[in-house]
mmCIF file of C-alpha atoms and ligand atoms in Angstrom:
data_model
loop_
_atom_site.group_PDB
_atom_site.id
_atom_site.type_symbol
_atom_site.label_atom_id
_atom_site.label_comp_id
_atom_site.label_asym_id
_atom_site.label_seq_id
_atom_site.Cartn_x
_atom_site.Cartn_y
_atom_site.Cartn_z
ATOM 1 C CA MET A 1 -136.050 -18.014 44.522
ATOM 2 C CA PRO A 2 -139.603 -20.040 45.325
ATOM 3 C CA ILE A 3 -140.791 -18.447 41.990
ATOM 4 C CA GLN A 4 -138.029 -19.540 39.783
ATOM 5 C CA GLY A 5 -139.323 -21.818 36.899
ATOM 6 C CA LYS A 6 -142.612 -20.666 37.344
ATOM 7 C CA ARG A 7 -144.822 -19.965 33.989
ATOM 8 C CA VAL A 8 -146.435 -16.457 33.266
ATOM 9 C CA LEU A 9 -148.617 -15.781 30.355
ATOM 10 C CA LEU A 10 -148.362 -12.086 30.230
ATOM 11 C CA ILE A 11 -151.462 -10.393 28.150
ATOM 12 C CA VAL A 12 -150.285 -6.629 27.858
ATOM 13 C CA GLY A 13 -153.914 -4.644 26.980
ATOM 14 C CA GLY A 14 -153.703 -1.420 24.759
ATOM 15 C CA GLY A 15 -153.096 1.417 26.972
ATOM 16 C CA ILE A 16 -150.190 3.842 27.823
ATOM 17 C CA ALA A 17 -149.646 2.168 30.915
ATOM 18 C CA ALA A 18 -148.048 -0.777 28.691
ATOM 19 C CA TYR A 19 -144.531 0.129 28.529
ATOM 20 C CA LYS A 20 -144.698 -0.542 32.388
ATOM 21 C CA ALA A 21 -145.381 -4.226 31.471
ATOM 22 C CA LEU A 22 -141.704 -4.108 29.923
ATOM 23 C CA GLU A 23 -140.351 -3.571 33.373
ATOM 24 C CA LEU A 24 -142.793 -6.248 34.990
ATOM 25 C CA THR A 25 -141.749 -8.642 32.269
ATOM 26 C CA ARG A 26 -137.654 -7.866 33.136
ATOM 27 C CA LEU A 27 -138.751 -7.969 37.017
ATOM 28 C CA LEU A 28 -140.525 -11.706 36.826
ATOM 29 C CA ARG A 29 -137.181 -13.024 34.167
ATOM 30 C CA LYS A 30 -134.704 -11.572 36.602
ATOM 31 C CA ALA A 31 -136.606 -13.834 39.676
ATOM 32 C CA GLY A 32 -136.570 -16.606 37.104
ATOM 33 C CA VAL A 33 -140.091 -17.037 35.768
ATOM 34 C CA LEU A 34 -140.789 -17.976 32.374
ATOM 35 C CA VAL A 35 -142.672 -15.368 30.668
ATOM 36 C CA ARG A 36 -144.537 -15.946 27.729
ATOM 37 C CA PRO A 37 -146.375 -12.489 26.271
ATOM 38 C CA ILE A 38 -149.561 -11.845 24.602
ATOM 39 C CA LEU A 39 -149.690 -8.619 22.716
ATOM 40 C CA THR A 40 -152.885 -7.623 21.758
ATOM 41 C CA ARG A 41 -153.708 -5.266 18.695
ATOM 42 C CA ALA A 42 -154.187 -1.740 20.945
ATOM 43 C CA GLY A 43 -151.112 -3.011 23.250
ATOM 44 C CA ALA A 44 -149.136 -2.976 19.967
ATOM 45 C CA GLU A 45 -149.935 0.375 19.266
ATOM 46 C CA PHE A 46 -147.802 0.933 22.658
ATOM 47 C CA VAL A 47 -145.001 -1.249 23.001
ATOM 48 C CA THR A 48 -143.498 -3.335 19.750
ATOM 49 C CA PRO A 49 -143.325 -7.041 19.608
ATOM 50 C CA LEU A 50 -139.664 -6.538 19.544
ATOM 51 C CA SER A 51 -139.332 -4.832 22.687
ATOM 52 C CA LEU A 52 -141.980 -7.083 24.687
ATOM 53 C CA GLY A 53 -140.181 -10.505 22.944
ATOM 54 C CA ALA A 54 -136.459 -9.343 23.103
ATOM 55 C CA LEU A 55 -137.302 -9.185 27.524
ATOM 56 C CA ALA A 56 -139.183 -11.787 27.898
ATOM 57 C CA GLU A 57 -136.949 -13.903 25.680
ATOM 58 C CA ASP A 58 -140.049 -15.987 24.208
ATOM 59 C CA LYS A 59 -142.156 -15.226 21.330
ATOM 60 C CA VAL A 60 -144.870 -12.831 21.532
ATOM 61 C CA TYR A 61 -148.225 -14.063 20.156
ATOM 62 C CA ARG A 62 -150.445 -12.049 19.016
ATOM 63 C CA ASP A 63 -152.910 -13.450 16.417
ATOM 64 C CA LEU A 64 -156.074 -15.861 16.898
ATOM 65 C CA PHE A 65 -155.596 -16.945 13.337
ATOM 66 C CA SER A 66 -152.207 -17.217 12.641
ATOM 67 C CA LEU A 67 -151.169 -20.529 11.245
ATOM 68 C CA THR A 68 -148.038 -20.395 12.091
ATOM 69 C CA ASP A 69 -148.590 -19.427 15.948
ATOM 70 C CA GLU A 70 -151.593 -22.218 15.841
ATOM 71 C CA ALA A 71 -149.234 -24.834 14.663
ATOM 72 C CA GLU A 72 -146.717 -24.413 17.262
ATOM 73 C CA MET A 73 -149.121 -23.629 20.283
ATOM 74 C CA GLY A 74 -153.071 -23.199 19.982
ATOM 75 C CA HIS A 75 -154.654 -20.699 21.826
ATOM 76 C CA ILE A 76 -156.369 -23.477 23.888
ATOM 77 C CA GLU A 77 -152.898 -25.150 24.796
ATOM 78 C CA LEU A 78 -151.616 -21.150 25.380
ATOM 79 C CA SER A 79 -154.046 -20.788 28.350
ATOM 80 C CA ARG A 80 -152.830 -24.251 29.730
ATOM 81 C CA SER A 81 -149.379 -23.582 29.343
ATOM 82 C CA ALA A 82 -149.161 -21.384 32.618
ATOM 83 C CA ASP A 83 -148.701 -21.297 36.662
ATOM 84 C CA LEU A 84 -150.691 -18.008 36.408
ATOM 85 C CA ILE A 85 -152.032 -15.286 33.295
ATOM 86 C CA VAL A 86 -151.573 -12.144 34.306
ATOM 87 C CA VAL A 87 -153.239 -9.223 32.109
ATOM 88 C CA ALA A 88 -151.010 -5.978 32.595
ATOM 89 C CA PRO A 89 -152.273 -3.058 31.563
ATOM 90 C CA ALA A 90 -156.068 -4.416 32.371
ATOM 91 C CA THR A 91 -157.909 -2.326 29.664
ATOM 92 C CA ALA A 92 -161.479 -1.367 30.551
ATOM 93 C CA ASP A 93 -162.300 -3.227 27.160
ATOM 94 C CA LEU A 94 -160.115 -6.548 27.993
ATOM 95 C CA MET A 95 -162.142 -6.666 31.727
ATOM 96 C CA ALA A 96 -165.002 -6.235 30.005
ATOM 97 C CA LYS A 97 -165.003 -9.282 27.793
ATOM 98 C CA ALA A 98 -163.979 -11.595 30.485
ATOM 99 C CA ALA A 99 -166.174 -10.378 32.808
ATOM 100 C CA LEU A 100 -169.077 -11.025 29.835
ATOM 101 C CA GLY A 101 -167.317 -14.240 28.571
ATOM 102 C CA LEU A 102 -166.573 -12.719 25.059
ATOM 103 C CA ALA A 103 -163.993 -14.440 23.019
ATOM 104 C CA ASP A 104 -163.053 -12.597 19.672
ATOM 105 C CA ASP A 105 -159.007 -12.329 19.986
ATOM 106 C CA LEU A 106 -156.348 -14.451 21.023
ATOM 107 C CA ALA A 107 -156.592 -12.413 24.362
ATOM 108 C CA SER A 108 -159.959 -12.680 25.409
ATOM 109 C CA THR A 109 -160.139 -16.538 24.028
ATOM 110 C CA THR A 110 -157.381 -17.401 26.252
ATOM 111 C CA LEU A 111 -158.827 -15.971 29.392
ATOM 112 C CA LEU A 112 -162.127 -17.742 28.599
ATOM 113 C CA ALA A 113 -160.706 -21.092 27.290
ATOM 114 C CA THR A 114 -158.388 -21.528 30.967
ATOM 115 C CA ASP A 115 -159.061 -22.790 34.299
ATOM 116 C CA THR A 116 -155.614 -21.023 35.235
ATOM 117 C CA ALA A 117 -155.518 -18.511 37.902
ATOM 118 C CA ILE A 118 -155.756 -15.015 36.427
ATOM 119 C CA LEU A 119 -154.590 -11.677 38.156
ATOM 120 C CA MET A 120 -155.489 -8.656 36.262
ATOM 121 C CA ALA A 121 -153.609 -4.746 36.753
ATOM 122 C CA PRO A 122 -156.271 -2.424 35.583
ATOM 123 C CA ALA A 123 -155.280 0.896 34.141
ATOM 124 C CA MET A 124 -157.544 3.454 32.126
ATOM 125 C CA ASN A 125 -158.803 6.788 32.487
ATOM 126 C CA VAL A 126 -160.258 7.604 36.014
ATOM 127 C CA ARG A 127 -163.857 7.568 34.400
ATOM 128 C CA MET A 128 -163.576 4.582 32.527
ATOM 129 C CA TRP A 129 -162.357 3.017 35.617
ATOM 130 C CA LEU A 130 -165.224 4.581 38.182
ATOM 131 C CA HIS A 131 -167.949 3.641 35.645
ATOM 132 C CA PRO A 132 -170.758 1.745 37.137
ATOM 133 C CA ALA A 133 -169.781 -0.478 33.947
ATOM 134 C CA THR A 134 -166.302 -1.142 34.850
ATOM 135 C CA GLN A 135 -167.246 -1.704 38.615
ATOM 136 C CA ALA A 136 -169.804 -4.066 37.988
ATOM 137 C CA ASN A 137 -167.251 -5.839 35.729
ATOM 138 C CA GLN A 138 -164.792 -5.880 38.630
ATOM 139 C CA GLN A 139 -166.486 -7.423 41.071
ATOM 140 C CA THR A 140 -168.085 -10.149 38.475
ATOM 141 C CA LEU A 141 -164.477 -10.842 38.318
ATOM 142 C CA LYS A 142 -163.415 -10.867 41.451
ATOM 143 C CA ALA A 143 -166.396 -13.106 42.908
ATOM 144 C CA ARG A 144 -164.842 -15.414 39.961
ATOM 145 C CA GLY A 145 -161.717 -15.232 41.780
ATOM 146 C CA VAL A 146 -159.481 -13.059 39.476
ATOM 147 C CA THR A 147 -156.791 -11.078 41.456
ATOM 148 C CA ILE A 148 -157.211 -7.542 41.007
ATOM 149 C CA VAL A 149 -154.120 -5.633 41.661
ATOM 150 C CA GLY A 150 -154.427 -1.388 41.372
ATOM 151 C CA PRO A 151 -155.210 0.767 40.107
ATOM 152 C CA ASP A 152 -153.372 3.608 41.658
ATOM 153 C CA GLU A 153 -154.583 7.244 42.447
ATOM 154 C CA GLY A 154 -152.701 10.008 40.826
ATOM 155 C CA ALA A 155 -151.933 11.923 37.673
ATOM 156 C CA MET A 156 -152.568 10.507 34.848
ATOM 157 C CA ALA A 157 -151.075 10.498 31.309
ATOM 158 C CA CYS A 158 -154.647 12.006 30.198
ATOM 159 C CA GLY A 159 -154.155 15.126 32.076
ATOM 160 C CA GLU A 160 -156.853 14.135 34.887
ATOM 161 C CA PHE A 161 -156.250 12.890 38.779
ATOM 162 C CA GLY A 162 -157.838 9.788 40.455
ATOM 163 C CA PRO A 163 -157.709 6.214 40.533
ATOM 164 C CA GLY A 164 -156.941 4.687 36.969
ATOM 165 C CA ARG A 165 -152.987 4.415 37.060
ATOM 166 C CA LEU A 166 -151.497 0.960 36.162
ATOM 167 C CA ALA A 167 -149.768 -0.477 39.522
ATOM 168 C CA GLU A 168 -145.999 -0.026 39.839
ATOM 169 C CA PRO A 169 -144.363 -2.913 37.859
ATOM 170 C CA GLU A 170 -142.796 -3.615 41.385
ATOM 171 C CA ALA A 171 -145.941 -3.840 43.593
ATOM 172 C CA ILE A 172 -147.710 -6.001 40.533
ATOM 173 C CA PHE A 173 -144.620 -8.623 40.456
ATOM 174 C CA GLU A 174 -145.409 -8.598 44.588
ATOM 175 C CA ALA A 175 -148.786 -10.099 43.904
ATOM 176 C CA VAL A 176 -147.687 -12.141 41.183
ATOM 177 C CA SER A 177 -145.391 -14.027 43.416
ATOM 178 C CA ALA A 178 -147.727 -13.925 46.095
ATOM 179 C CA ALA A 179 -149.928 -15.947 43.597
ATOM 180 C CA LEU A 180 -147.510 -17.882 42.025
ATOM 181 C CA THR A 181 -146.165 -18.918 45.709
ATOM 182 C CA GLY A 182 -150.187 -19.841 47.380
ATOM 183 C CA SER A 183 -149.707 -17.327 49.576
ATOM 184 C CA GLY A 184 -152.081 -15.067 48.077
ATOM 185 C CA ALA A 185 -154.849 -16.813 49.339
ATOM 186 C CA ARG A 186 -158.069 -15.244 50.119
ATOM 187 C CA PRO A 187 -160.348 -16.832 52.624
ATOM 188 C CA LEU A 188 -162.622 -13.537 53.089
ATOM 189 C CA ALA A 189 -163.558 -14.222 49.590
ATOM 190 C CA GLY A 190 -167.636 -13.585 48.835
ATOM 191 C CA LYS A 191 -167.814 -11.780 52.835
ATOM 192 C CA HIS A 192 -168.912 -8.056 53.307
ATOM 193 C CA VAL A 193 -166.931 -5.805 55.935
ATOM 194 C CA LEU A 194 -167.511 -2.474 56.544
ATOM 195 C CA VAL A 195 -164.764 -0.143 58.278
ATOM 196 C CA THR A 196 -164.974 3.331 59.369
ATOM 197 C CA ALA A 197 -161.737 5.832 59.316
ATOM 198 C CA GLY A 198 -160.514 8.888 59.956
ATOM 199 C CA PRO A 199 -162.112 11.573 62.358
ATOM 200 C CA THR A 200 -165.413 13.427 61.690
ATOM 201 C CA VAL A 201 -165.364 16.882 61.245
ATOM 202 C CA GLU A 202 -168.779 18.620 63.034
ATOM 203 C CA PRO A 203 -169.577 22.138 61.818
ATOM 204 C CA ILE A 204 -169.785 25.329 63.897
ATOM 205 C CA ASP A 205 -170.457 27.786 61.198
ATOM 206 C CA PRO A 206 -169.785 27.861 57.485
ATOM 207 C CA VAL A 207 -165.997 28.306 57.672
ATOM 208 C CA ARG A 208 -165.493 26.578 61.453
ATOM 209 C CA VAL A 209 -165.405 23.142 62.318
ATOM 210 C CA MET A 210 -164.642 20.965 65.360
ATOM 211 C CA THR A 211 -162.501 18.102 64.711
ATOM 212 C CA ASN A 212 -159.499 15.741 65.783
ATOM 213 C CA ARG A 213 -156.217 14.724 64.795
ATOM 214 C CA SER A 214 -156.937 11.534 63.343
ATOM 215 C CA SER A 215 -155.151 10.381 60.537
ATOM 216 C CA GLY A 216 -156.903 7.531 59.254
ATOM 217 C CA LYS A 217 -153.937 5.311 58.723
ATOM 218 C CA GLN A 218 -155.011 2.372 60.696
ATOM 219 C CA GLY A 219 -158.575 2.079 59.532
ATOM 220 C CA TYR A 220 -156.871 2.359 55.893
ATOM 221 C CA ALA A 221 -154.339 -0.642 56.930
ATOM 222 C CA VAL A 222 -157.201 -2.496 58.530
ATOM 223 C CA ALA A 223 -159.460 -2.040 54.898
ATOM 224 C CA ALA A 224 -156.228 -2.670 53.157
ATOM 225 C CA ALA A 225 -155.646 -5.862 54.795
ATOM 226 C CA LEU A 226 -159.380 -6.986 54.594
ATOM 227 C CA GLU A 227 -159.087 -6.665 51.164
ATOM 228 C CA GLN A 228 -156.168 -8.822 50.764
ATOM 229 C CA LEU A 229 -157.784 -11.454 52.216
ATOM 230 C CA GLY A 230 -160.934 -11.242 49.727
ATOM 231 C CA ALA A 231 -163.328 -9.429 51.227
ATOM 232 C CA ARG A 232 -165.572 -7.032 49.626
ATOM 233 C CA VAL A 233 -164.963 -3.696 51.896
ATOM 234 C CA THR A 234 -167.184 -0.899 52.272
ATOM 235 C CA LEU A 235 -164.675 2.206 53.856
ATOM 236 C CA VAL A 236 -166.936 4.958 55.530
ATOM 237 C CA SER A 237 -164.069 7.527 56.218
ATOM 238 C CA GLY A 238 -163.768 11.006 57.041
ATOM 239 C CA PRO A 239 -161.290 13.149 55.273
ATOM 240 C CA THR A 240 -158.015 12.514 55.611
ATOM 241 C CA ALA A 241 -154.834 12.765 53.495
ATOM 242 C CA LEU A 242 -154.625 9.313 52.293
ATOM 243 C CA GLY A 243 -155.398 7.343 48.933
ATOM 244 C CA VAL A 244 -158.596 4.498 48.761
ATOM 245 C CA PRO A 245 -156.644 1.356 49.039
ATOM 246 C CA THR A 246 -156.680 -1.071 46.351
ATOM 247 C CA GLY A 247 -160.352 -3.004 45.253
ATOM 248 C CA VAL A 248 -161.519 -0.785 48.624
ATOM 249 C CA GLN A 249 -165.135 0.964 48.075
ATOM 250 C CA ARG A 250 -164.614 4.142 49.647
ATOM 251 C CA VAL A 251 -167.851 6.169 50.904
ATOM 252 C CA ASP A 252 -166.744 9.730 52.163
ATOM 253 C CA VAL A 253 -168.446 11.514 54.886
ATOM 254 C CA GLU A 254 -167.869 14.514 57.206
ATOM 255 C CA THR A 255 -170.151 14.327 59.877
ATOM 256 C CA ALA A 256 -170.772 11.696 62.930
ATOM 257 C CA ASP A 257 -174.643 11.730 61.067
ATOM 258 C CA GLU A 258 -173.507 11.581 58.027
ATOM 259 C CA MET A 259 -170.911 8.294 58.695
ATOM 260 C CA LEU A 260 -173.730 6.437 60.908
ATOM 261 C CA ALA A 261 -176.305 7.308 57.634
ATOM 262 C CA ALA A 262 -173.325 6.054 55.235
ATOM 263 C CA CYS A 263 -173.111 2.741 57.671
ATOM 264 C CA ARG A 264 -176.617 2.084 57.528
ATOM 265 C CA ALA A 265 -177.012 2.471 53.762
ATOM 266 C CA ALA A 266 -173.582 -0.693 53.254
ATOM 267 C CA LEU A 267 -175.221 -3.207 55.467
ATOM 268 C CA PRO A 268 -176.162 -6.120 55.749
ATOM 269 C CA ALA A 269 -172.307 -6.773 56.297
ATOM 270 C CA ASP A 270 -170.553 -9.956 57.434
ATOM 271 C CA ALA A 271 -168.668 -8.088 59.416
ATOM 272 C CA ALA A 272 -167.610 -4.178 60.811
ATOM 273 C CA VAL A 273 -164.594 -2.693 62.002
ATOM 274 C CA CYS A 274 -164.908 1.009 64.049
ATOM 275 C CA VAL A 275 -161.784 2.542 63.805
ATOM 276 C CA ALA A 276 -163.029 6.616 62.964
ATOM 277 C CA ALA A 277 -162.331 8.796 65.652
ATOM 278 C CA VAL A 278 -166.030 10.206 65.847
ATOM 279 C CA ALA A 279 -166.644 13.221 67.650
ATOM 280 C CA ASP A 280 -168.234 12.382 70.642
ATOM 281 C CA TRP A 281 -169.936 15.831 70.696
ATOM 282 C CA ARG A 282 -171.348 18.409 67.689
ATOM 283 C CA PRO A 283 -172.059 22.032 67.857
ATOM 284 C CA ALA A 284 -176.035 21.839 68.702
ATOM 285 C CA ALA A 285 -177.152 24.610 66.275
ATOM 286 C CA PRO A 286 -174.469 25.475 63.760
ATOM 287 C CA GLY A 287 -175.217 28.676 62.207
ATOM 288 C CA ASP A 288 -176.236 29.427 58.642
ATOM 289 C CA LEU A 289 -173.891 32.427 58.792
ATOM 290 C CA LYS A 290 -170.679 32.854 60.227
ATOM 291 C CA ILE A 291 -170.913 33.950 64.204
ATOM 292 C CA LYS A 292 -169.228 37.220 64.259
ATOM 293 C CA LYS A 293 -166.993 38.638 67.204
ATOM 294 C CA SER A 294 -169.301 40.704 69.751
ATOM 295 C CA GLY A 295 -166.529 41.180 72.149
ATOM 296 C CA ALA A 296 -167.282 38.534 74.931
ATOM 297 C CA ALA A 297 -166.928 35.068 74.390
ATOM 298 C CA GLN A 298 -170.226 33.188 73.376
ATOM 299 C CA PRO A 299 -170.636 29.931 74.843
ATOM 300 C CA LEU A 300 -170.748 26.970 72.356
ATOM 301 C CA GLU A 301 -173.666 24.654 72.917
ATOM 302 C CA LEU A 302 -173.005 21.485 72.364
ATOM 303 C CA THR A 303 -175.052 17.781 71.787
ATOM 304 C CA GLU A 304 -174.195 14.415 71.934
ATOM 305 C CA ASN A 305 -173.304 12.281 68.808
ATOM 306 C CA PRO A 306 -175.074 9.116 67.723
ATOM 307 C CA ASP A 307 -172.361 6.460 68.712
ATOM 308 C CA ILE A 308 -171.959 4.604 65.504
ATOM 309 C CA LEU A 309 -170.024 1.245 67.422
ATOM 310 C CA ALA A 310 -172.873 0.953 69.573
ATOM 311 C CA THR A 311 -175.532 1.376 67.499
ATOM 312 C CA LEU A 312 -173.877 -1.550 64.794
ATOM 313 C CA SER A 313 -173.517 -3.479 67.907
ATOM 314 C CA GLN A 314 -177.581 -3.509 68.590
ATOM 315 C CA HIS A 315 -178.928 -6.604 68.162
ATOM 316 C CA GLY A 316 -181.206 -7.507 65.393
ATOM 317 C CA PRO A 317 -181.440 -8.571 62.033
ATOM 318 C CA GLN A 318 -178.750 -6.221 60.280
ATOM 319 C CA ARG A 319 -176.466 -6.728 63.263
ATOM 320 C CA PRO A 320 -172.894 -7.806 61.417
ATOM 321 C CA GLY A 321 -171.936 -11.319 62.941
ATOM 322 C CA LEU A 322 -168.688 -9.512 64.127
ATOM 323 C CA VAL A 323 -168.381 -6.209 65.151
ATOM 324 C CA VAL A 324 -164.945 -4.982 66.118
ATOM 325 C CA GLY A 325 -164.438 -1.954 68.148
ATOM 326 C CA PHE A 326 -161.125 0.167 68.769
ATOM 327 C CA ALA A 327 -159.968 2.436 71.905
ATOM 328 C CA ALA A 328 -157.852 4.912 72.238
ATOM 329 C CA GLU A 329 -156.423 4.983 76.077
ATOM 330 C CA THR A 330 -154.269 6.910 78.182
ATOM 331 C CA ASN A 331 -154.239 4.826 81.010
ATOM 332 C CA ASP A 332 -155.768 1.349 82.649
ATOM 333 C CA VAL A 333 -155.964 0.027 79.304
ATOM 334 C CA GLU A 334 -157.130 -3.524 79.958
ATOM 335 C CA GLU A 335 -159.605 -2.024 82.683
ATOM 336 C CA HIS A 336 -161.097 0.330 80.260
ATOM 337 C CA ALA A 337 -161.376 -1.823 77.237
ATOM 338 C CA ARG A 338 -163.075 -4.337 79.006
ATOM 339 C CA ALA A 339 -165.727 -1.572 80.333
ATOM 340 C CA LYS A 340 -165.979 -0.656 76.966
ATOM 341 C CA ARG A 341 -166.546 -4.248 75.355
ATOM 342 C CA LEU A 342 -169.726 -4.629 77.533
ATOM 343 C CA ARG A 343 -170.653 -0.954 77.412
ATOM 344 C CA LYS A 344 -170.791 -0.851 73.375
ATOM 345 C CA GLY A 345 -171.682 -4.227 72.551
ATOM 346 C CA CYS A 346 -169.062 -5.190 70.382
ATOM 347 C CA ASP A 347 -167.401 -8.945 69.980
ATOM 348 C CA TRP A 348 -163.900 -7.334 70.131
ATOM 349 C CA ILE A 349 -161.742 -4.468 71.509
ATOM 350 C CA VAL A 350 -158.779 -3.712 70.053
ATOM 351 C CA ALA A 351 -157.521 -1.057 72.192
ATOM 352 C CA ASN A 352 -154.242 0.915 72.129
ATOM 353 C CA ASP A 353 -152.222 3.214 74.638
ATOM 354 C CA VAL A 354 -151.968 6.552 72.741
ATOM 355 C CA THR A 355 -149.306 8.044 75.468
ATOM 356 C CA GLN A 356 -146.675 6.118 73.403
ATOM 357 C CA ALA A 357 -144.738 7.863 71.089
ATOM 358 C CA GLY A 358 -145.286 7.082 67.391
ATOM 359 C CA VAL A 359 -148.878 6.072 67.925
ATOM 360 C CA MET A 360 -151.174 8.865 67.277
ATOM 361 C CA GLY A 361 -150.778 9.668 63.305
ATOM 362 C CA GLY A 362 -147.581 7.685 63.120
ATOM 363 C CA ASP A 363 -147.054 4.462 61.184
ATOM 364 C CA SER A 364 -146.943 1.927 64.268
ATOM 365 C CA ASN A 365 -148.999 0.934 66.988
ATOM 366 C CA SER A 366 -149.252 -1.383 69.900
ATOM 367 C CA VAL A 367 -152.673 -3.112 70.631
ATOM 368 C CA LEU A 368 -154.273 -5.319 73.473
ATOM 369 C CA PHE A 369 -156.773 -7.328 71.799
ATOM 370 C CA LEU A 370 -159.548 -7.942 74.014
ATOM 371 C CA THR A 371 -162.283 -10.961 73.070
ATOM 372 C CA ALA A 372 -165.380 -12.596 74.987
ATOM 373 C CA GLU A 373 -161.938 -15.531 75.941
ATOM 374 C CA GLY A 374 -159.507 -12.464 77.396
ATOM 375 C CA ALA A 375 -157.072 -10.637 76.328
ATOM 376 C CA GLU A 376 -153.600 -10.518 73.964
ATOM 377 C CA ALA A 377 -151.074 -7.917 73.774
ATOM 378 C CA TRP A 378 -149.789 -7.427 70.079
ATOM 379 C CA PRO A 379 -146.113 -6.127 70.230
ATOM 380 C CA MET A 380 -145.333 -2.591 68.520
ATOM 381 C CA ALA A 381 -145.745 -3.368 64.563
ATOM 382 C CA SER A 382 -146.739 -1.134 62.000
ATOM 383 C CA LYS A 383 -150.254 -0.008 61.233
ATOM 384 C CA ALA A 384 -150.010 -2.295 58.249
ATOM 385 C CA GLU A 385 -149.161 -5.283 60.306
ATOM 386 C CA ILE A 386 -152.078 -4.895 62.741
ATOM 387 C CA GLY A 387 -154.543 -4.474 60.190
ATOM 388 C CA ARG A 388 -153.538 -7.969 58.775
ATOM 389 C CA HIS A 389 -153.287 -9.175 62.117
ATOM 390 C CA LEU A 390 -156.489 -7.948 62.828
ATOM 391 C CA ALA A 391 -157.568 -9.317 59.103
ATOM 392 C CA GLU A 392 -156.347 -12.978 59.825
ATOM 393 C CA ARG A 393 -158.315 -13.429 63.336
ATOM 394 C CA MET A 394 -161.279 -12.282 61.255
ATOM 395 C CA ALA A 395 -161.075 -14.893 58.941
ATOM 396 C CA ILE A 396 -160.646 -17.510 61.269
ATOM 397 C CA ALA A 397 -163.873 -16.210 63.109
ATOM 398 C CA LEU A 398 -165.794 -15.203 59.913
ATOM 399 C CA THR A 399 -165.313 -19.048 57.991
HETATM 400 O O1 C5P B 401 -165.916 5.449 73.270
HETATM 401 P P1 C5P B 401 -165.009 5.454 72.197
HETATM 402 O O2 C5P B 401 -164.776 6.790 71.700
HETATM 403 O O3 C5P B 401 -163.600 5.539 73.161
HETATM 404 O O4 C5P B 401 -165.059 3.857 71.758
HETATM 405 C C1 C5P B 401 -164.024 4.148 70.988
HETATM 406 C C2 C5P B 401 -164.643 2.932 69.437
HETATM 407 O O5 C5P B 401 -165.958 3.748 69.290
HETATM 408 C C3 C5P B 401 -163.786 2.988 68.016
HETATM 409 O O6 C5P B 401 -164.360 1.920 67.798
HETATM 410 C C4 C5P B 401 -165.315 3.963 67.615
HETATM 411 O O7 C5P B 401 -164.679 4.040 66.326
HETATM 412 C C5 C5P B 401 -166.137 3.868 68.010
HETATM 413 N N1 C5P B 401 -167.160 5.095 68.366
HETATM 414 C C6 C5P B 401 -168.332 5.491 67.695
HETATM 415 N N2 C5P B 401 -169.283 6.461 67.630
HETATM 416 C C7 C5P B 401 -168.666 7.218 68.483
HETATM 417 C C8 C5P B 401 -167.696 7.007 69.077
HETATM 418 C C9 C5P B 401 -167.068 6.222 69.010
HETATM 419 O O8 C5P B 401 -168.438 4.759 66.122
HETATM 420 N N3 C5P B 401 -169.715 8.373 68.265
#
């Protein structure tokens, strides 16, 4: 176990999800990690010091002004005694204090008094998480190198639905392991990457639309992988059934025109990856009223949509330094991909043969990676893996 013997200072904040910190503690101890817990006053309303201490097999620190605690291990020493500080659950209040540098209890003082790496797993009501104050705090903390894990999206204890659930203990454990072994390098920190994903939906009339079968899975995987490497990611997405990847800012759109406008609004960006399956055509004049059956079939007049990839690739001060396009092909993949790279003006093309089983809507993909230097065939892998591979290549190009 490469993380055996590593030391984690675990700050447990106040929130209904605090019980998951107990499971996290158990997983860490099982892997041989030494866990020293700090339980905030609010945290102690949700889990008892006895449970936390028993699972951690260590003393639970609680009070900044405790004579015994300070005599045993002062708060400054406490903050230096770890390889990693983990805050789970990280409440809106703890994040705000850490972002501002406030220090009015043991947890916040420890966070301010340390230069040890910090990992936070936020958990709060969806409105608190989406509030511009919390989002700004999150960005500030990230920019300072804090790793943010989650929150997940789903049903919440407060009866609402959305992002704000504490990431599962297993996911936090994985992130802690990565941070402790140094495999959590973030070479894209400070870079902004724009990703398009999913289908577009073009109205015919108020009830009918033209769309395609894009699942958005590959684009979301690219966005998640870029975020994992530290990038600030804006994901401009058509309607999909997928949750927002952790740490990614999603902008929801429907039509190609809206997608282009959202992409323009997201600039400047260091790189753009166009994975969306943008409809090439849209109904020229969508009706305000539902088109009625008239006995005879009516022709539907179409007009061409803007090409977002080609537009972003145009030279100018706003052009991202690296523009990547995707291409779904059914035959002569390399030849078509080469022509597409030149026609669109993008730097790289990731081309796939959509006739292969499991690619369209599935979880795996095999691609041809094409740059000005040449082509590489990447073997069949999960879309997550293709996303990671591409993000790593982008990190090399951008740094
Ligand atoms: O021309 P084609 O649709 O095959 O090109 C695919 C690539 O171009 C993808 O990267 C896709 O996201 C992008 N594209 C676009 N806007 C369009 C059509 C395609 O950004 N209107």
